């Protein structure tokens, strides 16, 4: 391990070693006696051994987020050591096996998880016994590596370890009779220390070593459902198929998509979501919030869709919508309409919906040379699509080094102009080459004459996202900078991000998490247009794939590695007056945890089936018609 630099030590030792006490945030300031006799009050619930504002002074190690059974919470500032994420909650059925993990950059550290099972405001712990055994009442619930009481290294499964360089957290289970409710959960990255408050010895300080502590709430339930309550005037909240949501029930720990529908002359200003045990007598019990508020501002409600992540469906939900009058500047705003989506919320192990997706064909291009239509390469897990490229287990019937997963909407769904949002992450490794992108719906000219729009690509082990267009102008004529046709930015691609493209008649714009990264404009020059600079005038379909490089851009594949990317959702929006899908999936728009309409029939531009259409524009049997 790294040793403290003496010059830094003189400046920082006093601050590093200074314990802090949290502010009195509970409504009950009475003292509490813990199991080991420690007295707690509102000022020392869940203490840490250093200043909460302490910075991580290691150059390469960062705690970017924590995960539990596929649910994730990102740290807001990875350069800090302590992260209070108690506004968020993991939602877990107490019968489930819990599988914690970390989003961490770096090596040579250990990880631990603590749970305040008796809900007394602190973590009761002892150094685990021989072979990692923990006495009843020890609130260390998982650890990747520790020197245990017998002087040997083990993890919480009792496995002997050759060294302490291990961050893989073993799974654990909750007691069958554990009461339903909120519990404090702490994740800690540290060096060989069981102390939940962090190691602050002079030679191995948690801040100097690049460690971190995250506090988050755990909502334990028994498979129940949340009830939704709505409040507000001058508009309403509905499902994607226009069903009012007031009084609707939603399984705990499942994401939701809601439509925000202002009345004529109004627009949404904000929505306040209160979630949790709304009728709890106290908002805080021994430092643990019983409910929390999440405010969605207007700029977070993209295209009239409110995205409620799974961690917010813990207890009941009260949604208060604030609609305000439009101004003159808003008069020409045209709402975008959701025309296609997949939330990938089918059963674990299932294949992608065949009414939306088919396997891409294997061809000679780098990205497609290993494609195989196999269930282990493209499947649903934890409400996301998993795409893999793995060593070929059977070369006797298919003589390629690797096999890769790729799915597309060709011949099932395509569109001209609109916005695509795809929430995605990938595992960095030499040779990695995943993508979310768009190709022209046949029949078209051959590539690259008809164009290509790349929403997101990553290569190798780089923390870089790429966004590009290809055409005859850029590829054959090499006009890559007239205008600039590719953009990239440094970011942690192993974290979830929303990659977006907005495509209009004259402009293609890329965004990441709502922030503009670059644009590619249609040229005014006839020379450029005649040279194929803007082929983006016809319908394109969607592709999601996990491929590997061949050394030309991404490096050659590591044929012994399992490459993997995840897609949380993909959504396509179009302006209401410009809906022009050339193909529509037979199952239409997909609501989260709800059935979807059939293609046959008459639908309004919000995707809702109608029996007696009035005057206006509708979609009948997949075709746009005027009534």
Coordinates of C-alpha atoms in Angstrom, one line a residue:
X1 CA 0.0 0.0 0.0
X2 CA 1.0 3.6 -0.5
X3 CA 2.7 5.4 2.4
X4 CA 1.8 8.9 3.6
X5 CA 4.0 11.6 2.2
X6 CA 5.4 13.4 5.2
X7 CA 5.0 16.9 3.7
X8 CA 1.3 16.1 3.1
X9 CA 1.0 14.6 6.5
X10 CA 2.1 17.9 8.2
X11 CA -0.7 19.7 6.4
X12 CA -3.5 17.2 6.6
X13 CA -3.2 14.9 9.5
X14 CA -5.3 17.0 11.9
X15 CA -8.1 17.2 9.4
X16 CA -7.9 13.6 8.3
X17 CA -8.1 12.2 11.8
X18 CA -10.9 14.5 12.9
X19 CA -14.2 12.7 13.4
X20 CA -17.4 14.5 12.6
X21 CA -20.9 14.3 13.9
X22 CA -24.0 14.7 11.8
X23 CA -26.5 17.4 12.4
X24 CA -29.6 16.7 14.4
X25 CA -31.9 15.7 11.6
X26 CA -34.3 13.4 13.4
X27 CA -37.5 14.5 15.0
X28 CA -36.7 12.3 18.0
X29 CA -33.6 13.6 19.8
X30 CA -33.7 11.0 22.6
X31 CA -30.6 9.0 23.4
X32 CA -30.5 5.4 22.4
X33 CA -28.5 2.5 24.0
X34 CA -26.9 0.2 21.4
X35 CA -26.3 -3.5 21.7
X36 CA -22.7 -3.0 22.7
X37 CA -23.4 -0.2 25.2
X38 CA -22.6 2.8 23.0
X39 CA -25.0 5.6 23.6
X40 CA -26.3 7.3 20.5
X41 CA -28.3 10.5 20.0
X42 CA -29.3 12.5 17.0
X43 CA -25.8 13.9 16.7
X44 CA -23.9 10.6 16.3
X45 CA -26.1 8.4 14.2
X46 CA -24.0 6.5 11.7
X47 CA -20.7 8.3 12.5
X48 CA -17.5 8.4 10.3
X49 CA -14.0 9.0 11.5
X50 CA -13.1 12.0 9.3
X51 CA -14.6 15.2 8.0
X52 CA -17.6 14.6 5.7
X53 CA -16.2 17.2 3.3
X54 CA -12.9 15.3 3.0
X55 CA -11.5 14.9 -0.5
X56 CA -10.1 11.7 -1.9
X57 CA -6.4 12.5 -2.4
X58 CA -5.5 9.5 -4.4
X59 CA -4.8 10.1 -8.1
X60 CA -6.5 7.1 -9.7
X61 CA -9.0 5.5 -7.3
X62 CA -12.6 6.7 -7.4
X63 CA -15.9 5.3 -6.0
X64 CA -18.4 6.2 -8.8
X65 CA -21.4 4.4 -7.5
X66 CA -23.0 1.4 -5.8
X67 CA -25.3 -1.4 -7.0
X68 CA -27.6 -3.9 -5.5
X69 CA -29.5 -6.5 -7.5
X70 CA -29.2 -4.5 -10.7
X71 CA -30.3 -1.2 -9.0
X72 CA -27.6 1.5 -9.1
X73 CA -27.0 4.8 -7.4
X74 CA -24.2 7.1 -8.6
X75 CA -22.1 9.3 -6.4
X76 CA -22.5 13.0 -7.2
X77 CA -18.8 13.9 -6.7
X78 CA -16.4 10.9 -6.8
X79 CA -13.5 13.1 -5.6
X80 CA -15.0 13.1 -2.1
X81 CA -14.6 10.3 0.4
X82 CA -18.0 10.4 2.1
X83 CA -21.3 10.3 0.0
X84 CA -24.7 10.8 1.6
X85 CA -27.1 9.2 -0.9
X86 CA -29.9 8.6 1.7
X87 CA -32.3 10.5 -0.5
X88 CA -32.2 7.3 -2.7
X89 CA -33.3 3.8 -1.7
X90 CA -32.7 0.3 -2.9
X91 CA -36.0 -1.6 -3.0
X92 CA -35.6 -5.3 -2.1
X93 CA -38.1 -8.2 -1.4
X94 CA -36.8 -9.8 1.8
X95 CA -37.0 -13.2 0.3
X96 CA -34.4 -12.3 -2.3
X97 CA -30.7 -13.0 -2.2
X98 CA -28.9 -9.7 -2.1
X99 CA -26.0 -9.2 -4.5
X100 CA -24.1 -5.9 -3.8
X101 CA -21.4 -4.6 -6.1
X102 CA -19.4 -1.4 -6.8
X103 CA -18.6 1.0 -9.6
X104 CA -15.0 1.6 -8.6
X105 CA -11.9 2.8 -10.5
X106 CA -8.7 1.3 -9.2
X107 CA -7.2 -1.7 -7.5
X108 CA -5.6 -2.7 -4.2
X109 CA -8.6 -2.0 -2.0
X110 CA -11.3 -4.0 -0.2
X111 CA -15.1 -3.5 0.1
X112 CA -17.6 -4.0 2.9
X113 CA -21.4 -3.6 3.3
X114 CA -23.1 -2.9 6.6
X115 CA -26.8 -2.9 7.5
X116 CA -28.4 -1.5 10.6
X117 CA -30.6 -4.5 11.1
X118 CA -31.9 -3.4 14.5
X119 CA -32.4 0.2 13.3
X120 CA -30.9 1.8 16.3
X121 CA -28.9 4.5 14.5
X122 CA -25.5 2.7 14.2
X123 CA -23.7 -0.3 12.9
X124 CA -22.8 -3.0 15.5
X125 CA -19.6 -4.8 14.4
X126 CA -16.8 -7.0 15.4
X127 CA -13.8 -8.3 13.5
X128 CA -15.0 -11.6 11.9
X129 CA -13.8 -14.8 13.5
X130 CA -11.9 -17.7 12.0
X131 CA -12.7 -18.2 8.3
X132 CA -14.7 -15.0 8.3
X133 CA -17.4 -16.3 10.7
X134 CA -19.6 -13.6 12.1
X135 CA -21.5 -13.8 15.4
X136 CA -25.2 -13.1 15.5
X137 CA -25.8 -9.4 15.7
X138 CA -22.7 -8.4 13.7
X139 CA -24.0 -5.9 11.2
X140 CA -21.2 -6.5 8.6
X141 CA -23.3 -8.3 6.0
X142 CA -20.7 -8.7 3.2
X143 CA -17.0 -8.2 2.8
X144 CA -14.6 -8.9 0.0
X145 CA -11.5 -9.4 2.1
X146 CA -10.4 -8.9 5.7
X147 CA -7.7 -10.1 8.0
X148 CA -10.0 -12.1 10.4
X149 CA -9.5 -13.0 14.0
X150 CA -7.3 -16.0 13.2
X151 CA -4.9 -13.7 11.3
X152 CA -5.9 -15.1 7.9
X153 CA -7.5 -13.4 4.9
X154 CA -11.1 -14.4 4.1
X155 CA -14.2 -13.0 2.5
X156 CA -17.7 -13.2 4.0
X157 CA -18.3 -16.6 2.3
X158 CA -15.4 -18.0 4.3
X159 CA -13.2 -18.4 1.3
X160 CA -9.4 -18.1 2.0
X161 CA -7.7 -15.5 -0.1
X162 CA -4.1 -15.3 -1.3
X163 CA -4.0 -11.6 -0.9
X164 CA -6.3 -8.7 0.0
X165 CA -6.6 -7.2 -3.5
X166 CA -10.3 -8.0 -3.9
X167 CA -13.4 -5.8 -4.4
X168 CA -15.9 -8.6 -5.3
X169 CA -18.6 -8.6 -2.6
X170 CA -20.3 -11.9 -1.8
X171 CA -24.1 -12.1 -1.8
X172 CA -26.1 -12.3 1.4
X173 CA -29.6 -13.0 2.6
X174 CA -32.0 -11.2 5.0
X175 CA -33.7 -12.9 8.0
X176 CA -37.1 -14.3 7.0
X177 CA -38.8 -12.4 9.9
X178 CA -37.0 -9.1 9.2
X179 CA -39.7 -6.4 9.6
X180 CA -40.8 -4.5 6.5
X181 CA -39.5 -0.9 6.4
X182 CA -36.4 1.3 5.9
X183 CA -32.8 0.4 7.0
X184 CA -29.5 2.2 6.7
X185 CA -27.1 0.5 4.3
X186 CA -23.4 1.5 4.2
X187 CA -20.9 0.6 1.4
X188 CA -17.3 1.1 2.3
X189 CA -14.1 0.8 0.2
X190 CA -11.1 0.8 2.6
X191 CA -7.9 -1.1 3.2
X192 CA -8.2 -4.2 5.5
X193 CA -10.5 -2.5 8.0
X194 CA -13.8 -3.7 9.6
X195 CA -14.5 -0.3 11.1
X196 CA -17.6 1.1 9.4
X197 CA -16.4 4.6 10.2
X198 CA -13.3 4.3 8.1
X199 CA -9.6 3.6 8.6
X200 CA -7.6 6.7 9.6
X201 CA -4.3 5.2 10.7
X202 CA -1.3 7.4 9.6
X203 CA 0.1 4.8 7.2
X204 CA -3.3 3.8 5.7
X205 CA -5.8 6.5 5.8
X206 CA -9.0 5.9 3.8
X207 CA -8.7 9.3 2.0
X208 CA -5.1 8.8 1.1
X209 CA -5.7 5.3 -0.2
X210 CA -8.6 6.4 -2.4
X211 CA -11.4 4.8 -0.4
X212 CA -14.9 5.9 0.1
X213 CA -18.1 5.5 2.2
X214 CA -21.6 5.6 0.8
X215 CA -24.8 5.7 2.9
X216 CA -28.0 4.7 1.2
X217 CA -31.4 3.5 2.5
X218 CA -32.7 0.0 1.9
X219 CA -36.4 -0.5 1.6
X220 CA -37.3 -4.1 2.6
X221 CA -40.7 -5.3 1.5
X222 CA -42.6 -8.5 1.1
X223 CA -43.5 -8.2 -2.6
X224 CA -46.2 -5.5 -2.1
X225 CA -47.3 -2.7 -4.3
X226 CA -47.2 1.1 -4.1
X227 CA -50.3 3.2 -4.5
X228 CA -50.1 6.4 -6.6
X229 CA -51.8 9.6 -5.6
X230 CA -51.9 12.7 -7.9
X231 CA -52.5 16.3 -7.1
X232 CA -52.5 19.4 -9.2
X233 CA -54.6 21.6 -11.6
X234 CA -54.5 22.5 -15.2
X235 CA -53.2 19.2 -16.4
X236 CA -52.9 15.5 -15.5
X237 CA -50.6 12.5 -15.3
X238 CA -51.5 9.4 -17.2
X239 CA -50.0 6.2 -18.4
X240 CA -48.5 6.0 -21.9
X241 CA -51.9 4.9 -23.1
X242 CA -53.8 7.7 -21.4
X243 CA -55.1 5.9 -18.4
X244 CA -55.3 8.2 -15.3
X245 CA -52.8 7.1 -12.7
X246 CA -54.5 8.4 -9.5
X247 CA -55.2 5.3 -7.4
X248 CA -53.1 3.0 -9.7
X249 CA -50.9 0.4 -8.1
X250 CA -47.3 -0.4 -9.0
X251 CA -45.1 -3.3 -7.7
X252 CA -42.4 -2.1 -5.4
X253 CA -39.0 -1.6 -7.0
X254 CA -40.2 -1.3 -10.6
X255 CA -39.7 1.7 -12.9
X256 CA -42.6 3.6 -14.4
X257 CA -43.1 5.9 -17.4
X258 CA -45.9 8.5 -17.1
X259 CA -47.2 11.0 -19.6
X260 CA -47.5 14.7 -18.5
X261 CA -50.5 16.2 -20.2
X262 CA -51.0 19.9 -19.7
X263 CA -54.4 21.5 -20.4
X264 CA -54.7 23.8 -23.4
X265 CA -52.6 27.0 -22.7
X266 CA -50.5 25.5 -19.9
X267 CA -47.1 23.8 -19.6
X268 CA -45.4 21.8 -16.8
X269 CA -43.2 23.7 -14.4
X270 CA -42.3 20.9 -12.0
X271 CA -43.5 17.7 -10.4
X272 CA -42.8 16.9 -6.7
X273 CA -42.7 13.2 -6.0
X274 CA -43.0 12.2 -2.4
X275 CA -42.2 8.5 -2.0
X276 CA -42.0 6.1 0.9
X277 CA -44.1 5.5 4.0
X278 CA -46.2 8.5 3.6
X279 CA -48.3 8.0 6.8
X280 CA -45.2 7.4 9.0
X281 CA -45.7 9.4 12.3
X282 CA -42.1 10.7 12.0
X283 CA -40.2 11.6 8.9
X284 CA -37.0 10.3 10.5
X285 CA -36.5 7.3 12.8
X286 CA -33.0 7.1 14.3
X287 CA -31.6 9.0 11.4
X288 CA -33.3 7.1 8.6
X289 CA -35.8 9.0 6.5
X290 CA -39.2 7.3 6.2
X291 CA -40.1 9.2 3.0
X292 CA -38.3 11.5 0.7
X293 CA -39.1 14.1 -2.0
X294 CA -37.8 14.1 -5.5
X295 CA -38.4 17.3 -7.6
X296 CA -38.5 16.9 -11.3
X297 CA -38.0 20.2 -13.1
X298 CA -39.5 20.9 -16.5
X299 CA -36.1 20.2 -18.3
X300 CA -36.1 16.7 -16.8
X301 CA -39.5 15.8 -18.2
X302 CA -38.2 15.2 -21.7
X303 CA -40.9 15.1 -24.5
X304 CA -43.7 15.0 -22.0
X305 CA -42.5 11.8 -20.4
X306 CA -41.8 11.4 -16.6
X307 CA -39.3 8.6 -16.0
X308 CA -39.6 7.3 -12.4
X309 CA -36.7 5.0 -11.7
X310 CA -37.2 1.8 -9.7
X311 CA -35.6 3.1 -6.6
X312 CA -38.3 5.7 -6.2
X313 CA -41.1 3.2 -6.1
X314 CA -40.6 2.4 -2.4
X315 CA -43.8 2.7 -0.4
X316 CA -46.6 4.9 -1.7
X317 CA -46.1 7.8 -4.2
X318 CA -47.7 11.2 -4.1
X319 CA -47.2 13.2 -7.3
X320 CA -48.0 16.9 -7.2
X321 CA -47.8 18.5 -10.6
X322 CA -47.5 22.3 -11.0
X323 CA -48.7 23.5 -14.4
X324 CA -48.2 27.2 -15.3
X325 CA -49.7 29.3 -18.2
X326 CA -47.7 29.3 -21.4
X327 CA -46.1 32.6 -22.6
X328 CA -45.9 34.0 -26.0
X329 CA -42.5 32.3 -26.4
X330 CA -44.1 28.9 -25.8
X331 CA -46.8 29.3 -28.4
X332 CA -45.0 27.5 -31.2
X333 CA -43.6 24.7 -29.1
X334 CA -44.6 21.4 -30.5
X335 CA -44.6 18.4 -28.2
X336 CA -42.7 15.2 -29.2
X337 CA -44.7 12.0 -29.1
X338 CA -43.3 8.6 -28.0
X339 CA -43.7 6.4 -31.1
X340 CA -41.4 3.4 -30.1
X341 CA -39.8 2.2 -27.0
X342 CA -38.5 -0.9 -25.2
X343 CA -37.9 -0.8 -21.5
X344 CA -36.5 -4.4 -21.5
X345 CA -38.5 -5.2 -18.4
X346 CA -39.5 -8.8 -19.5
X347 CA -38.7 -11.8 -17.4
X348 CA -35.0 -12.5 -16.6
X349 CA -33.5 -14.8 -19.2
X350 CA -36.1 -14.0 -21.9
X351 CA -35.1 -12.9 -25.4
X352 CA -35.8 -9.4 -26.7
X353 CA -39.3 -8.9 -27.9
X354 CA -39.6 -10.5 -31.4
X355 CA -42.2 -8.0 -32.5
X356 CA -39.6 -5.2 -32.0
X357 CA -36.3 -6.9 -32.6
X358 CA -34.5 -9.5 -34.7
X359 CA -31.0 -10.7 -34.7
X360 CA -28.7 -8.8 -37.0
X361 CA -27.2 -11.0 -39.8
X362 CA -23.6 -12.0 -39.8
X363 CA -21.7 -10.2 -42.5
X364 CA -18.1 -9.3 -43.3
X365 CA -17.9 -6.0 -41.5
X366 CA -15.9 -5.7 -38.3
X367 CA -19.0 -5.2 -36.1
X368 CA -21.0 -8.1 -37.7
X369 CA -18.3 -10.7 -38.4
X370 CA -19.0 -12.8 -35.2
X371 CA -22.8 -12.3 -34.9
X372 CA -24.8 -15.3 -33.7
X373 CA -28.5 -15.6 -33.0
X374 CA -28.0 -17.3 -29.6
X375 CA -29.9 -16.6 -26.3
X376 CA -26.8 -16.3 -24.3
X377 CA -25.7 -13.3 -26.4
X378 CA -28.8 -11.1 -26.1
X379 CA -31.2 -11.5 -23.2
X380 CA -33.1 -9.7 -20.5
X381 CA -31.7 -9.5 -16.9
X382 CA -32.6 -7.1 -14.1
X383 CA -34.8 -5.0 -16.4
X384 CA -32.1 -4.4 -18.9
X385 CA -30.9 -5.9 -22.2
X386 CA -27.6 -7.7 -21.9
X387 CA -25.4 -7.9 -25.0
X388 CA -22.3 -10.1 -25.0
X389 CA -19.4 -11.1 -27.2
X390 CA -17.7 -14.3 -25.8
X391 CA -15.2 -16.9 -26.8
X392 CA -16.9 -19.4 -29.1
X393 CA -17.6 -22.6 -27.1
X394 CA -18.1 -24.8 -30.1
X395 CA -15.9 -24.2 -33.2
X396 CA -16.8 -27.6 -34.6
X397 CA -20.1 -26.2 -36.1
X398 CA -19.1 -22.5 -36.4
X399 CA -15.4 -21.9 -37.0
X400 CA -15.1 -18.3 -35.6
X401 CA -13.0 -17.2 -32.6
X402 CA -15.9 -15.4 -30.8
X403 CA -19.7 -15.0 -31.1
X404 CA -21.4 -11.7 -30.5
X405 CA -24.9 -10.4 -29.9
X406 CA -26.6 -7.8 -32.1
X407 CA -30.3 -6.9 -32.5
X408 CA -32.1 -4.5 -34.8
X409 CA -35.5 -3.2 -35.8
X410 CA -35.0 -3.6 -39.6
X411 CA -38.4 -4.4 -41.3
X412 CA -40.1 -4.0 -37.9
X413 CA -39.7 -0.3 -37.1
X414 CA -38.1 2.6 -38.8
X415 CA -38.7 6.4 -38.9
X416 CA -37.6 9.6 -40.5
X417 CA -36.7 12.5 -38.2
X418 CA -37.1 12.6 -34.4
X419 CA -35.2 11.9 -31.2
X420 CA -33.7 8.7 -29.9
X421 CA -32.7 8.2 -26.2
X422 CA -30.8 5.1 -25.2
X423 CA -29.6 4.5 -21.7
X424 CA -26.5 2.3 -21.8
X425 CA -23.3 1.2 -20.2
X426 CA -20.4 -1.1 -21.2
X427 CA -17.5 -3.0 -19.6
X428 CA -14.2 -1.5 -20.6
X429 CA -11.5 -3.8 -22.0
X430 CA -9.0 -3.9 -24.9
X431 CA -10.9 -4.8 -28.1
X432 CA -14.3 -3.6 -26.8
X433 CA -16.5 -2.2 -29.5
X434 CA -20.2 -1.8 -28.6
X435 CA -22.7 0.6 -30.3
X436 CA -26.2 2.0 -30.4
X437 CA -26.8 3.3 -34.0
X438 CA -29.1 3.7 -37.0
X439 CA -29.0 2.4 -40.6
X440 CA -31.3 3.2 -43.5
X441 CA -34.3 0.9 -43.9
X442 CA -34.1 -1.1 -47.2
X443 CA -34.4 -0.7 -50.1
X444 CA -31.6 1.8 -50.2
X445 CA -28.3 2.5 -51.9
X446 CA -25.3 0.5 -50.5
X447 CA -23.2 1.7 -47.6
X448 CA -22.1 4.4 -47.2
X449 CA -24.1 6.1 -49.9
X450 CA -27.4 6.0 -47.9
X451 CA -25.8 7.1 -44.6
X452 CA -25.2 5.9 -41.0
X453 CA -25.9 7.7 -37.7
X454 CA -24.0 6.4 -34.7
X455 CA -25.6 7.5 -31.4
X456 CA -23.0 5.9 -29.2
X457 CA -19.8 3.9 -29.6
X458 CA -17.0 3.0 -27.2
X459 CA -13.7 1.3 -27.9
X460 CA -11.2 -0.6 -25.9
X461 CA -10.6 0.3 -22.3
X462 CA -11.1 4.0 -22.9
X463 CA -13.5 6.2 -20.9
X464 CA -14.6 7.9 -24.1
X465 CA -17.9 8.1 -25.9
X466 CA -18.1 8.6 -29.7
X467 CA -20.9 10.0 -31.9
X468 CA -20.5 10.0 -35.7
X469 CA -22.2 10.1 -39.1
X470 CA -21.0 8.3 -42.2
X471 CA -21.8 9.0 -45.8
X472 CA -20.2 9.1 -49.2
X473 CA -19.1 12.6 -48.3
X474 CA -17.3 11.6 -45.2
X475 CA -16.0 8.1 -46.1
X476 CA -15.2 8.1 -49.8
X477 CA -14.5 11.8 -50.3
X478 CA -12.8 12.1 -46.8
X479 CA -14.6 15.3 -46.0
X480 CA -14.6 14.6 -42.2
X481 CA -14.3 18.2 -41.1
X482 CA -16.6 20.0 -43.7
X483 CA -18.6 20.0 -41.5
X484 CA -17.2 18.1 -38.5
X485 CA -18.8 14.7 -38.6
X486 CA -17.6 13.0 -35.3
X487 CA -17.6 14.1 -31.7
X488 CA -16.2 12.5 -28.5
X489 CA -15.9 13.2 -24.9
X490 CA -14.2 11.7 -21.8
X491 CA -16.7 10.0 -19.5
X492 CA -17.1 6.9 -17.4
X493 CA -18.7 4.6 -20.0
X494 CA -19.1 1.8 -17.3
X495 CA -21.7 4.0 -15.7
X496 CA -25.3 4.5 -16.9
X497 CA -25.6 7.4 -19.3
X498 CA -28.4 8.5 -21.6
X499 CA -27.1 8.9 -25.2
X500 CA -29.4 10.9 -27.5
X501 CA -29.6 12.0 -31.0
X502 CA -32.0 14.6 -32.4
X503 CA -32.5 14.3 -36.2
X504 CA -34.3 17.0 -38.2
X505 CA -34.5 17.9 -41.9
X506 CA -31.3 20.0 -41.6
X507 CA -29.4 19.0 -38.5
X508 CA -28.3 16.0 -36.4
X509 CA -27.4 16.8 -32.8
X510 CA -25.9 14.5 -30.1
X511 CA -26.5 14.8 -26.4
X512 CA -25.3 12.9 -23.3
X513 CA -27.4 13.1 -20.2
X514 CA -29.2 16.0 -21.8
X515 CA -26.0 18.0 -22.5
X516 CA -25.2 18.9 -26.2
X517 CA -22.0 17.3 -27.5
X518 CA -22.1 18.4 -31.1
X519 CA -24.1 18.8 -34.3
X520 CA -23.8 18.0 -38.0
X521 CA -25.7 20.3 -40.3
X522 CA -26.9 19.9 -43.9
X523 CA -24.7 21.8 -46.3
X524 CA -25.9 24.7 -48.4
X525 CA -23.3 23.9 -51.1
X526 CA -24.7 22.0 -54.2
X527 CA -21.2 20.5 -54.6
X528 CA -21.4 19.0 -51.1
X529 CA -25.0 17.8 -51.5
X530 CA -24.3 16.3 -54.9
X531 CA -21.3 14.6 -53.3
X532 CA -23.6 12.8 -50.8
X533 CA -23.1 15.1 -47.8
X534 CA -26.8 14.7 -46.6
X535 CA -28.3 11.3 -47.3
X536 CA -30.4 11.6 -44.1
X537 CA -33.8 12.1 -45.8
X538 CA -35.3 8.6 -45.5
X539 CA -36.3 6.1 -42.8
X540 CA -33.7 4.6 -40.5
X541 CA -33.9 1.6 -38.2
X542 CA -32.2 0.9 -34.9
X543 CA -29.3 -1.4 -34.0
X544 CA -27.9 -2.4 -30.6
X545 CA -24.8 -4.6 -30.6
X546 CA -21.7 -5.8 -28.6
X547 CA -18.9 -6.4 -31.0
X548 CA -15.1 -6.5 -30.8
X549 CA -12.3 -4.7 -32.8
X550 CA -10.0 -6.1 -35.4
X551 CA -7.1 -3.6 -34.9
X552 CA -8.3 -1.0 -37.4
X553 CA -10.0 1.2 -34.8
X554 CA -10.8 -0.7 -31.7
X555 CA -7.8 -3.0 -31.0
X556 CA -7.9 -6.7 -31.7
X557 CA -10.2 -8.7 -29.5
X558 CA -9.0 -10.6 -26.4
X559 CA -10.4 -14.0 -27.4
X560 CA -10.4 -15.1 -23.8
X561 CA -12.5 -12.2 -22.4
X562 CA -16.3 -12.0 -22.0
X563 CA -17.3 -8.6 -23.4
X564 CA -20.6 -7.1 -22.1
X565 CA -22.8 -4.1 -22.5
X566 CA -26.2 -3.3 -20.9
X567 CA -29.1 -1.2 -22.3
X568 CA -31.7 0.0 -19.8
X569 CA -34.1 1.4 -22.4
X570 CA -34.4 2.9 -25.9
X571 CA -37.1 5.4 -26.9
X572 CA -38.0 7.1 -30.1
X573 CA -40.0 10.4 -30.2
X574 CA -41.3 12.4 -33.1
X575 CA -43.1 15.8 -33.4
X576 CA -46.8 15.2 -33.4
X577 CA -47.3 16.7 -36.8
X578 CA -44.4 14.8 -38.3
X579 CA -45.1 11.2 -37.4
X580 CA -44.1 9.3 -40.4
X581 CA -43.0 5.8 -39.4
X582 CA -42.5 3.6 -42.4
X583 CA -43.0 0.6 -40.2
X584 CA -44.6 0.1 -36.8
X585 CA -44.0 -2.8 -34.4
X586 CA -47.0 -5.0 -34.0
X587 CA -47.1 -4.3 -30.2
X588 CA -46.9 -0.5 -30.5
X589 CA -45.7 1.6 -27.6
X590 CA -44.6 -0.4 -24.6
X591 CA -45.6 0.8 -21.1
X592 CA -43.5 -0.3 -18.2
X593 CA -45.2 -3.3 -16.6
X594 CA -48.4 -2.8 -18.7
X595 CA -49.8 -4.4 -21.8
X596 CA -49.5 -2.6 -25.1
X597 CA -52.0 -2.0 -27.9
X598 CA -52.1 -4.1 -31.1
X599 CA -51.0 -2.6 -34.4
X600 CA -54.4 -3.1 -36.0
X601 CA -57.0 -0.4 -35.3
X602 CA -57.1 3.4 -35.0
X603 CA -54.7 5.3 -32.7
X604 CA -54.2 9.0 -31.9
X605 CA -50.8 10.6 -32.2
X606 CA -50.1 9.8 -28.5
X607 CA -50.4 6.0 -29.4
X608 CA -53.8 5.6 -27.7
X609 CA -56.4 3.4 -29.4
X610 CA -59.7 5.2 -30.2
X611 CA -63.0 3.7 -31.3
X612 CA -64.7 6.8 -32.8
X613 CA -62.1 9.3 -34.1
X614 CA -63.0 12.9 -34.4
X615 CA -61.5 15.4 -36.8
X616 CA -57.7 15.2 -37.0
X617 CA -54.7 13.1 -37.8
X618 CA -54.7 9.4 -36.7
X619 CA -52.7 6.2 -37.3
X620 CA -54.9 3.5 -38.8
X621 CA -53.5 0.0 -39.2
X622 CA -50.0 1.4 -39.1
X623 CA -50.7 4.2 -41.6
X624 CA -51.1 8.0 -41.1
X625 CA -54.6 9.2 -42.1
X626 CA -56.7 12.4 -41.8
X627 CA -60.3 12.2 -40.6

